[in-house]
Amino acid sequence: MSIDPLESSRRNFLARSGPALATVAAVKAAFADTLTRYSPAGPAWKTDEGYWGKIRGKFMLEKGLHYLNNGTVGPTATPVYENLLEYWRLMAVNPNENSAPLQARMDPIREKAAHFLGAAPAEIAILRNATEGNNLVAQGIDLKQGDEVLIGYLEHDSHRQPWLVKAKRQGIIVKEVEIHTPPKSPEEILNAFAAAITPRTKVIATTHCDTVTGTFAPIKEIAKLAHDKGLFCFVDGAQVMGMIPVDVHDLGVDTYSTTCHKWLCSPAGTGLLYVRREMQDRIWPNVVTENWWTYKDARKYDRVSRRPWPVVASLEDAMDFQNAIGRPRIEHRIRALSSYLRTQAAEIPHVKLYTSNDPRLSCGMTSLGMDNVGADFMREYLRQRYDVYTAERAVGVRYPADPHGVEGIRISTHIYNTFEQVDLVLQGLRELSSGKAKL
Ligand SMILES: Cc1ncc(COP(=O)(O)O)c(C=O)c1O
């Protein structure tokens, strides 16, 4: 096939002029400008569905899909997605030169993330997800044979398996602390950990908000308990960043891992790890490359060579997006929707709530089951009848250690959800409750 020289030079021109027209700095400047004009909230924002409708309009979820599964993965907001595409384009047209300005976003991101989590920038590593952070901590801390690690029994496997691997390799003992589902109070969780401590315990490693029931643990009190006893406190906060404001210094934990592609709605493949400055000499990095030792802070944990820089750069945009709305406002909306769901669901015969409505114990996720239908049917019924998308939480599938039999669905509410969507869930539950629901 012959190539038209004019067409080919035009293509070359377009390819070369592209990056000149849209640099990373230009994309960022345009984005910042968009955010300053972002749906300003009126004084009645709490109940102003028009305001929340505008926020919802910034997401491109499929028409008709009622996505209530942010706890698994969150949707990327349109302006963040558009930047991501632009970053990938820059990489495609001039991979090496355009990598540099994207890679250079690591430090501003570290600073922004530190601000987001209440840490110092030198305490933040930029990783792919919470799993990576949890593994890094478990494998990176030196423990001796016979040392005990206490974990909660509703840990996500990404915070259980790393400790079990360490047990196999190094002979540590991992103990799962049982907590009733749902706990009656934060003290119940604290007391369960306190009671499990023995002279051989060295670590309490638990989740801030568990993935099964969405229950929040009193991390500040657990960290204090750990430190009073001379133990480390490592926390998996995968479900928390972007759901409620977090201040890791105030919590007093030693490490805190989190995922950004859940409640922060950053593109998939973004996570953060906080390592308290004093802990950095005790926790080894897992993946290292040239000059890693020259980094005397948490940057040593993210020396993983070339990365998908567009995805990393988008993490900054996702934080900017949430900051533009306001984090307390986001928490308020999430709570309003979930609290409404829990209050109404509690009135429906056969429904069993696994998530407390006490604001100290819950926020954006609700697990519930029914004693007259199985979890599979509940989830499928809501999906097929109403296009409501939830997560299944069935006993024996992922949490064989659960003695209390959590079996049901998990419903997440975020800022792009509406009360009408929660009403659809409730409508479906009422139909299931009547025993007449058929697919
Ligand atoms: C509590 C908890 N920890 C860790 C993870 C793993 O997160 P990621 O897939 O981002 O590594 C999840 C994911 O659902 C989770 O809910």
PDB file of N, CA, C and O in Angstrom, residues 184-244:
ATOM      1  N   LYS A 184     -22.332  -3.704  69.592  1.00  0.00           N
ATOM      2  CA  LYS A 184     -23.298  -2.762  70.183  1.00  0.00           C
ATOM      3  C   LYS A 184     -22.681  -1.378  70.375  1.00  0.00           C
ATOM      4  O   LYS A 184     -23.374  -0.374  70.437  1.00  0.00           O
ATOM      5  N   SER A 185     -21.350  -1.345  70.498  1.00  0.00           N
ATOM      6  CA  SER A 185     -20.683  -0.066  70.757  1.00  0.00           C
ATOM      7  C   SER A 185     -19.229  -0.153  70.315  1.00  0.00           C
ATOM      8  O   SER A 185     -18.689  -1.265  70.178  1.00  0.00           O
ATOM      9  N   PRO A 186     -18.571   1.000  70.126  1.00  0.00           N
ATOM     10  CA  PRO A 186     -17.135   0.972  69.791  1.00  0.00           C
ATOM     11  C   PRO A 186     -16.338   0.291  70.906  1.00  0.00           C
ATOM     12  O   PRO A 186     -15.343  -0.391  70.637  1.00  0.00           O
ATOM     13  N   GLU A 187     -16.811   0.451  72.154  1.00  0.00           N
ATOM     14  CA  GLU A 187     -16.086  -0.138  73.290  1.00  0.00           C
ATOM     15  C   GLU A 187     -16.023  -1.658  73.175  1.00  0.00           C
ATOM     16  O   GLU A 187     -15.050  -2.281  73.592  1.00  0.00           O
ATOM     17  N   GLU A 188     -17.083  -2.236  72.612  1.00  0.00           N
ATOM     18  CA  GLU A 188     -17.111  -3.694  72.465  1.00  0.00           C
ATOM     19  C   GLU A 188     -15.921  -4.160  71.586  1.00  0.00           C
ATOM     20  O   GLU A 188     -15.288  -5.171  71.874  1.00  0.00           O
ATOM     21  N   ILE A 189     -15.640  -3.406  70.549  1.00  0.00           N
ATOM     22  CA  ILE A 189     -14.523  -3.764  69.650  1.00  0.00           C
ATOM     23  C   ILE A 189     -13.204  -3.568  70.391  1.00  0.00           C
ATOM     24  O   ILE A 189     -12.321  -4.438  70.384  1.00  0.00           O
ATOM     25  N   LEU A 190     -13.093  -2.419  71.059  1.00  0.00           N
ATOM     26  CA  LEU A 190     -11.860  -2.119  71.806  1.00  0.00           C
ATOM     27  C   LEU A 190     -11.600  -3.199  72.863  1.00  0.00           C
ATOM     28  O   LEU A 190     -10.475  -3.721  72.982  1.00  0.00           O
ATOM     29  N   ASN A 191     -12.661  -3.550  73.579  1.00  0.00           N
ATOM     30  CA  ASN A 191     -12.497  -4.536  74.662  1.00  0.00           C
ATOM     31  C   ASN A 191     -12.111  -5.905  74.122  1.00  0.00           C
ATOM     32  O   ASN A 191     -11.358  -6.643  74.762  1.00  0.00           O
ATOM     33  N   ALA A 192     -12.632  -6.251  72.929  1.00  0.00           N
ATOM     34  CA  ALA A 192     -12.287  -7.552  72.339  1.00  0.00           C
ATOM     35  C   ALA A 192     -10.784  -7.600  72.040  1.00  0.00           C
ATOM     36  O   ALA A 192     -10.116  -8.616  72.291  1.00  0.00           O
ATOM     37  N   PHE A 193     -10.238  -6.506  71.518  1.00  0.00           N
ATOM     38  CA  PHE A 193      -8.788  -6.483  71.262  1.00  0.00           C
ATOM     39  C   PHE A 193      -8.013  -6.508  72.577  1.00  0.00           C
ATOM     40  O   PHE A 193      -7.029  -7.246  72.710  1.00  0.00           O
ATOM     41  N   ALA A 194      -8.471  -5.716  73.539  1.00  0.00           N
ATOM     42  CA  ALA A 194      -7.752  -5.655  74.828  1.00  0.00           C
ATOM     43  C   ALA A 194      -7.686  -7.045  75.464  1.00  0.00           C
ATOM     44  O   ALA A 194      -6.641  -7.459  75.981  1.00  0.00           O
ATOM     45  N   ALA A 195      -8.812  -7.770  75.374  1.00  0.00           N
ATOM     46  CA  ALA A 195      -8.875  -9.083  76.024  1.00  0.00           C
ATOM     47  C   ALA A 195      -7.978 -10.104  75.323  1.00  0.00           C
ATOM     48  O   ALA A 195      -7.591 -11.111  75.932  1.00  0.00           O
ATOM     49  N   ALA A 196      -7.690  -9.872  74.047  1.00  0.00           N
ATOM     50  CA  ALA A 196      -6.916 -10.865  73.281  1.00  0.00           C
ATOM     51  C   ALA A 196      -5.397 -10.685  73.432  1.00  0.00           C
ATOM     52  O   ALA A 196      -4.622 -11.544  73.004  1.00  0.00           O
ATOM     53  N   ILE A 197      -4.980  -9.571  74.029  1.00  0.00           N
ATOM     54  CA  ILE A 197      -3.531  -9.303  74.148  1.00  0.00           C
ATOM     55  C   ILE A 197      -2.897 -10.270  75.147  1.00  0.00           C
ATOM     56  O   ILE A 197      -3.445 -10.519  76.219  1.00  0.00           O
ATOM     57  N   THR A 198      -1.758 -10.829  74.763  1.00  0.00           N
ATOM     58  CA  THR A 198      -0.992 -11.689  75.673  1.00  0.00           C
ATOM     59  C   THR A 198       0.435 -11.120  75.751  1.00  0.00           C
ATOM     60  O   THR A 198       0.782 -10.218  74.987  1.00  0.00           O
ATOM     61  N   PRO A 199       1.267 -11.678  76.625  1.00  0.00           N
ATOM     62  CA  PRO A 199       2.651 -11.160  76.689  1.00  0.00           C
ATOM     63  C   PRO A 199       3.406 -11.324  75.371  1.00  0.00           C
ATOM     64  O   PRO A 199       4.417 -10.671  75.153  1.00  0.00           O
ATOM     65  N   ARG A 200       2.902 -12.209  74.464  1.00  0.00           N
ATOM     66  CA  ARG A 200       3.621 -12.410  73.200  1.00  0.00           C
ATOM     67  C   ARG A 200       3.117 -11.511  72.077  1.00  0.00           C
ATOM     68  O   ARG A 200       3.671 -11.484  70.983  1.00  0.00           O
ATOM     69  N   THR A 201       2.037 -10.755  72.347  1.00  0.00           N
ATOM     70  CA  THR A 201       1.477  -9.905  71.286  1.00  0.00           C
ATOM     71  C   THR A 201       2.435  -8.748  70.974  1.00  0.00           C
ATOM     72  O   THR A 201       2.934  -8.082  71.883  1.00  0.00           O
ATOM     73  N   LYS A 202       2.638  -8.525  69.671  1.00  0.00           N
ATOM     74  CA  LYS A 202       3.511  -7.424  69.236  1.00  0.00           C
ATOM     75  C   LYS A 202       2.768  -6.409  68.371  1.00  0.00           C
ATOM     76  O   LYS A 202       3.200  -5.259  68.256  1.00  0.00           O
ATOM     77  N   VAL A 203       1.692  -6.850  67.731  1.00  0.00           N
ATOM     78  CA  VAL A 203       1.027  -5.991  66.734  1.00  0.00           C
ATOM     79  C   VAL A 203      -0.491  -6.133  66.850  1.00  0.00           C
ATOM     80  O   VAL A 203      -0.990  -7.241  67.021  1.00  0.00           O
ATOM     81  N   ILE A 204      -1.183  -5.001  66.719  1.00  0.00           N
ATOM     82  CA  ILE A 204      -2.617  -5.061  66.401  1.00  0.00           C
ATOM     83  C   ILE A 204      -2.738  -4.533  64.978  1.00  0.00           C
ATOM     84  O   ILE A 204      -2.313  -3.412  64.681  1.00  0.00           O
ATOM     85  N   ALA A 205      -3.264  -5.366  64.089  1.00  0.00           N
ATOM     86  CA  ALA A 205      -3.420  -4.957  62.688  1.00  0.00           C
ATOM     87  C   ALA A 205      -4.881  -5.141  62.328  1.00  0.00           C
ATOM     88  O   ALA A 205      -5.371  -6.265  62.265  1.00  0.00           O
ATOM     89  N   THR A 206      -5.578  -4.047  62.124  1.00  0.00           N
ATOM     90  CA  THR A 206      -7.007  -4.207  61.843  1.00  0.00           C
ATOM     91  C   THR A 206      -7.523  -3.161  60.880  1.00  0.00           C
ATOM     92  O   THR A 206      -6.803  -2.243  60.487  1.00  0.00           O
ATOM     93  N   THR A 207      -8.759  -3.354  60.508  1.00  0.00           N
ATOM     94  CA  THR A 207      -9.350  -2.471  59.507  1.00  0.00           C
ATOM     95  C   THR A 207     -10.120  -1.334  60.172  1.00  0.00           C
ATOM     96  O   THR A 207     -10.732  -1.520  61.226  1.00  0.00           O
ATOM     97  N   HIS A 208     -10.062  -0.175  59.535  1.00  0.00           N
ATOM     98  CA  HIS A 208     -10.789   0.989  60.070  1.00  0.00           C
ATOM     99  C   HIS A 208     -12.286   0.809  59.811  1.00  0.00           C
ATOM    100  O   HIS A 208     -13.100   1.058  60.684  1.00  0.00           O
ATOM    101  N   CYS A 209     -12.607   0.352  58.580  1.00  0.00           N
ATOM    102  CA  CYS A 209     -14.010   0.123  58.218  1.00  0.00           C
ATOM    103  C   CYS A 209     -14.038  -1.203  57.475  1.00  0.00           C
ATOM    104  O   CYS A 209     -13.457  -1.317  56.399  1.00  0.00           O
ATOM    105  N   ASP A 210     -14.688  -2.206  58.061  1.00  0.00           N
ATOM    106  CA  ASP A 210     -14.561  -3.534  57.463  1.00  0.00           C
ATOM    107  C   ASP A 210     -15.406  -3.675  56.198  1.00  0.00           C
ATOM    108  O   ASP A 210     -16.417  -3.010  56.021  1.00  0.00           O
ATOM    109  N   THR A 211     -14.919  -4.563  55.359  1.00  0.00           N
ATOM    110  CA  THR A 211     -15.501  -4.703  54.020  1.00  0.00           C
ATOM    111  C   THR A 211     -16.796  -5.507  54.028  1.00  0.00           C
ATOM    112  O   THR A 211     -17.587  -5.430  53.104  1.00  0.00           O
ATOM    113  N   VAL A 212     -17.029  -6.289  55.092  1.00  0.00           N
ATOM    114  CA  VAL A 212     -18.196  -7.168  55.123  1.00  0.00           C
ATOM    115  C   VAL A 212     -19.431  -6.405  55.571  1.00  0.00           C
ATOM    116  O   VAL A 212     -20.486  -6.468  54.940  1.00  0.00           O
ATOM    117  N   THR A 213     -19.285  -5.661  56.648  1.00  0.00           N
ATOM    118  CA  THR A 213     -20.462  -4.998  57.230  1.00  0.00           C
ATOM    119  C   THR A 213     -20.350  -3.468  57.228  1.00  0.00           C
ATOM    120  O   THR A 213     -21.282  -2.791  57.628  1.00  0.00           O
ATOM    121  N   GLY A 214     -19.193  -2.938  56.827  1.00  0.00           N
ATOM    122  CA  GLY A 214     -19.011  -1.481  56.829  1.00  0.00           C
ATOM    123  C   GLY A 214     -18.878  -0.910  58.228  1.00  0.00           C
ATOM    124  O   GLY A 214     -19.069   0.291  58.441  1.00  0.00           O
ATOM    125  N   THR A 215     -18.547  -1.770  59.198  1.00  0.00           N
ATOM    126  CA  THR A 215     -18.440  -1.302  60.586  1.00  0.00           C
ATOM    127  C   THR A 215     -17.119  -0.573  60.832  1.00  0.00           C
ATOM    128  O   THR A 215     -16.056  -1.063  60.453  1.00  0.00           O
ATOM    129  N   PHE A 216     -17.220   0.586  61.471  1.00  0.00           N
ATOM    130  CA  PHE A 216     -16.021   1.357  61.826  1.00  0.00           C
ATOM    131  C   PHE A 216     -15.505   0.914  63.190  1.00  0.00           C
ATOM    132  O   PHE A 216     -16.283   0.761  64.132  1.00  0.00           O
ATOM    133  N   ALA A 217     -14.199   0.717  63.278  1.00  0.00           N
ATOM    134  CA  ALA A 217     -13.576   0.383  64.556  1.00  0.00           C
ATOM    135  C   ALA A 217     -13.053   1.671  65.202  1.00  0.00           C
ATOM    136  O   ALA A 217     -12.678   2.606  64.498  1.00  0.00           O
ATOM    137  N   PRO A 218     -13.017   1.717  66.547  1.00  0.00           N
ATOM    138  CA  PRO A 218     -12.508   2.923  67.229  1.00  0.00           C
ATOM    139  C   PRO A 218     -10.972   2.942  67.165  1.00  0.00           C
ATOM    140  O   PRO A 218     -10.293   2.609  68.135  1.00  0.00           O
ATOM    141  N   ILE A 219     -10.461   3.322  66.013  1.00  0.00           N
ATOM    142  CA  ILE A 219      -9.023   3.177  65.758  1.00  0.00           C
ATOM    143  C   ILE A 219      -8.171   4.013  66.718  1.00  0.00           C
ATOM    144  O   ILE A 219      -7.122   3.576  67.180  1.00  0.00           O
ATOM    145  N   LYS A 220      -8.636   5.202  67.046  1.00  0.00           N
ATOM    146  CA  LYS A 220      -7.842   6.055  67.941  1.00  0.00           C
ATOM    147  C   LYS A 220      -7.630   5.350  69.284  1.00  0.00           C
ATOM    148  O   LYS A 220      -6.517   5.319  69.824  1.00  0.00           O
ATOM    149  N   GLU A 221      -8.690   4.757  69.785  1.00  0.00           N
ATOM    150  CA  GLU A 221      -8.612   4.074  71.084  1.00  0.00           C
ATOM    151  C   GLU A 221      -7.791   2.777  70.949  1.00  0.00           C
ATOM    152  O   GLU A 221      -7.040   2.419  71.858  1.00  0.00           O
ATOM    153  N   ILE A 222      -7.931   2.108  69.818  1.00  0.00           N
ATOM    154  CA  ILE A 222      -7.167   0.870  69.610  1.00  0.00           C
ATOM    155  C   ILE A 222      -5.670   1.203  69.504  1.00  0.00           C
ATOM    156  O   ILE A 222      -4.822   0.498  70.066  1.00  0.00           O
ATOM    157  N   ALA A 223      -5.347   2.297  68.830  1.00  0.00           N
ATOM    158  CA  ALA A 223      -3.929   2.694  68.711  1.00  0.00           C
ATOM    159  C   ALA A 223      -3.365   3.043  70.086  1.00  0.00           C
ATOM    160  O   ALA A 223      -2.225   2.690  70.423  1.00  0.00           O
ATOM    161  N   LYS A 224      -4.181   3.701  70.896  1.00  0.00           N
ATOM    162  CA  LYS A 224      -3.724   4.061  72.254  1.00  0.00           C
ATOM    163  C   LYS A 224      -3.495   2.797  73.079  1.00  0.00           C
ATOM    164  O   LYS A 224      -2.467   2.654  73.765  1.00  0.00           O
ATOM    165  N   LEU A 225      -4.455   1.890  72.980  1.00  0.00           N
ATOM    166  CA  LEU A 225      -4.322   0.616  73.694  1.00  0.00           C
ATOM    167  C   LEU A 225      -3.020  -0.076  73.266  1.00  0.00           C
ATOM    168  O   LEU A 225      -2.238  -0.543  74.113  1.00  0.00           O
ATOM    169  N   ALA A 226      -2.795  -0.126  71.949  1.00  0.00           N
ATOM    170  CA  ALA A 226      -1.590  -0.791  71.438  1.00  0.00           C
ATOM    171  C   ALA A 226      -0.343  -0.124  72.007  1.00  0.00           C
ATOM    172  O   ALA A 226       0.558  -0.787  72.552  1.00  0.00           O
ATOM    173  N   HIS A 227      -0.286   1.193  71.928  1.00  0.00           N
ATOM    174  CA  HIS A 227       0.929   1.893  72.356  1.00  0.00           C
ATOM    175  C   HIS A 227       1.120   1.806  73.874  1.00  0.00           C
ATOM    176  O   HIS A 227       2.253   1.686  74.349  1.00  0.00           O
ATOM    177  N   ASP A 228       0.027   1.852  74.611  1.00  0.00           N
ATOM    178  CA  ASP A 228       0.145   1.704  76.080  1.00  0.00           C
ATOM    179  C   ASP A 228       0.771   0.366  76.442  1.00  0.00           C
ATOM    180  O   ASP A 228       1.420   0.219  77.475  1.00  0.00           O
ATOM    181  N   LYS A 229       0.527  -0.638  75.576  1.00  0.00           N
ATOM    182  CA  LYS A 229       1.059  -1.987  75.847  1.00  0.00           C
ATOM    183  C   LYS A 229       2.367  -2.232  75.107  1.00  0.00           C
ATOM    184  O   LYS A 229       2.852  -3.372  75.032  1.00  0.00           O
ATOM    185  N   GLY A 230       2.891  -1.197  74.437  1.00  0.00           N
ATOM    186  CA  GLY A 230       4.161  -1.347  73.703  1.00  0.00           C
ATOM    187  C   GLY A 230       4.023  -2.104  72.392  1.00  0.00           C
ATOM    188  O   GLY A 230       4.979  -2.705  71.901  1.00  0.00           O
ATOM    189  N   LEU A 231       2.821  -2.074  71.783  1.00  0.00           N
ATOM    190  CA  LEU A 231       2.583  -2.790  70.524  1.00  0.00           C
ATOM    191  C   LEU A 231       2.509  -1.807  69.362  1.00  0.00           C
ATOM    192  O   LEU A 231       2.286  -0.615  69.561  1.00  0.00           O
ATOM    193  N   PHE A 232       2.632  -2.342  68.138  1.00  0.00           N
ATOM    194  CA  PHE A 232       2.413  -1.515  66.949  1.00  0.00           C
ATOM    195  C   PHE A 232       0.942  -1.573  66.566  1.00  0.00           C
ATOM    196  O   PHE A 232       0.273  -2.574  66.823  1.00  0.00           O
ATOM    197  N   CYS A 233       0.484  -0.511  65.895  1.00  0.00           N
ATOM    198  CA  CYS A 233      -0.891  -0.506  65.413  1.00  0.00           C
ATOM    199  C   CYS A 233      -0.895  -0.188  63.917  1.00  0.00           C
ATOM    200  O   CYS A 233      -0.569   0.928  63.506  1.00  0.00           O
ATOM    201  N   PHE A 234      -1.199  -1.208  63.114  1.00  0.00           N
ATOM    202  CA  PHE A 234      -1.222  -1.068  61.658  1.00  0.00           C
ATOM    203  C   PHE A 234      -2.677  -1.131  61.194  1.00  0.00           C
ATOM    204  O   PHE A 234      -3.396  -2.065  61.554  1.00  0.00           O
ATOM    205  N   VAL A 235      -3.068  -0.174  60.361  1.00  0.00           N
ATOM    206  CA  VAL A 235      -4.487  -0.096  60.005  1.00  0.00           C
ATOM    207  C   VAL A 235      -4.705  -0.159  58.488  1.00  0.00           C
ATOM    208  O   VAL A 235      -3.989   0.473  57.716  1.00  0.00           O
ATOM    209  N   ASP A 236      -5.706  -0.936  58.123  1.00  0.00           N
ATOM    210  CA  ASP A 236      -6.157  -1.005  56.738  1.00  0.00           C
ATOM    211  C   ASP A 236      -7.354  -0.064  56.610  1.00  0.00           C
ATOM    212  O   ASP A 236      -8.442  -0.354  57.115  1.00  0.00           O
ATOM    213  N   GLY A 237      -7.131   1.050  55.935  1.00  0.00           N
ATOM    214  CA  GLY A 237      -8.208   2.037  55.776  1.00  0.00           C
ATOM    215  C   GLY A 237      -8.725   2.088  54.349  1.00  0.00           C
ATOM    216  O   GLY A 237      -9.120   3.157  53.868  1.00  0.00           O
ATOM    217  N   ALA A 238      -8.730   0.935  53.684  1.00  0.00           N
ATOM    218  CA  ALA A 238      -9.099   0.906  52.255  1.00  0.00           C
ATOM    219  C   ALA A 238     -10.452   1.545  51.984  1.00  0.00           C
ATOM    220  O   ALA A 238     -10.663   2.164  50.948  1.00  0.00           O
ATOM    221  N   GLN A 239     -11.379   1.392  52.936  1.00  0.00           N
ATOM    222  CA  GLN A 239     -12.748   1.860  52.685  1.00  0.00           C
ATOM    223  C   GLN A 239     -12.982   3.299  53.160  1.00  0.00           C
ATOM    224  O   GLN A 239     -14.120   3.758  53.121  1.00  0.00           O
ATOM    225  N   VAL A 240     -11.936   3.970  53.622  1.00  0.00           N
ATOM    226  CA  VAL A 240     -12.224   5.212  54.347  1.00  0.00           C
ATOM    227  C   VAL A 240     -11.890   6.496  53.584  1.00  0.00           C
ATOM    228  O   VAL A 240     -12.673   7.451  53.583  1.00  0.00           O
ATOM    229  N   MET A 241     -10.745   6.504  52.882  1.00  0.00           N
ATOM    230  CA  MET A 241     -10.361   7.765  52.225  1.00  0.00           C
ATOM    231  C   MET A 241     -11.419   8.161  51.185  1.00  0.00           C
ATOM    232  O   MET A 241     -11.744   7.384  50.295  1.00  0.00           O
ATOM    233  N   GLY A 242     -11.929   9.366  51.328  1.00  0.00           N
ATOM    234  CA  GLY A 242     -12.962   9.816  50.398  1.00  0.00           C
ATOM    235  C   GLY A 242     -14.367   9.573  50.925  1.00  0.00           C
ATOM    236  O   GLY A 242     -15.329  10.079  50.373  1.00  0.00           O
ATOM    237  N   MET A 243     -14.462   8.762  52.000  1.00  0.00           N
ATOM    238  CA  MET A 243     -15.790   8.558  52.611  1.00  0.00           C
ATOM    239  C   MET A 243     -15.946   9.536  53.784  1.00  0.00           C
ATOM    240  O   MET A 243     -16.911  10.282  53.860  1.00  0.00           O
ATOM    241  N   ILE A 244     -14.977   9.494  54.702  1.00  0.00           N
ATOM    242  CA  ILE A 244     -14.981  10.487  55.793  1.00  0.00           C
ATOM    243  C   ILE A 244     -13.576  11.098  55.865  1.00  0.00           C
ATOM    244  O   ILE A 244     -12.599  10.461  55.461  1.00  0.00           O
TER     245      ILE A 244
END
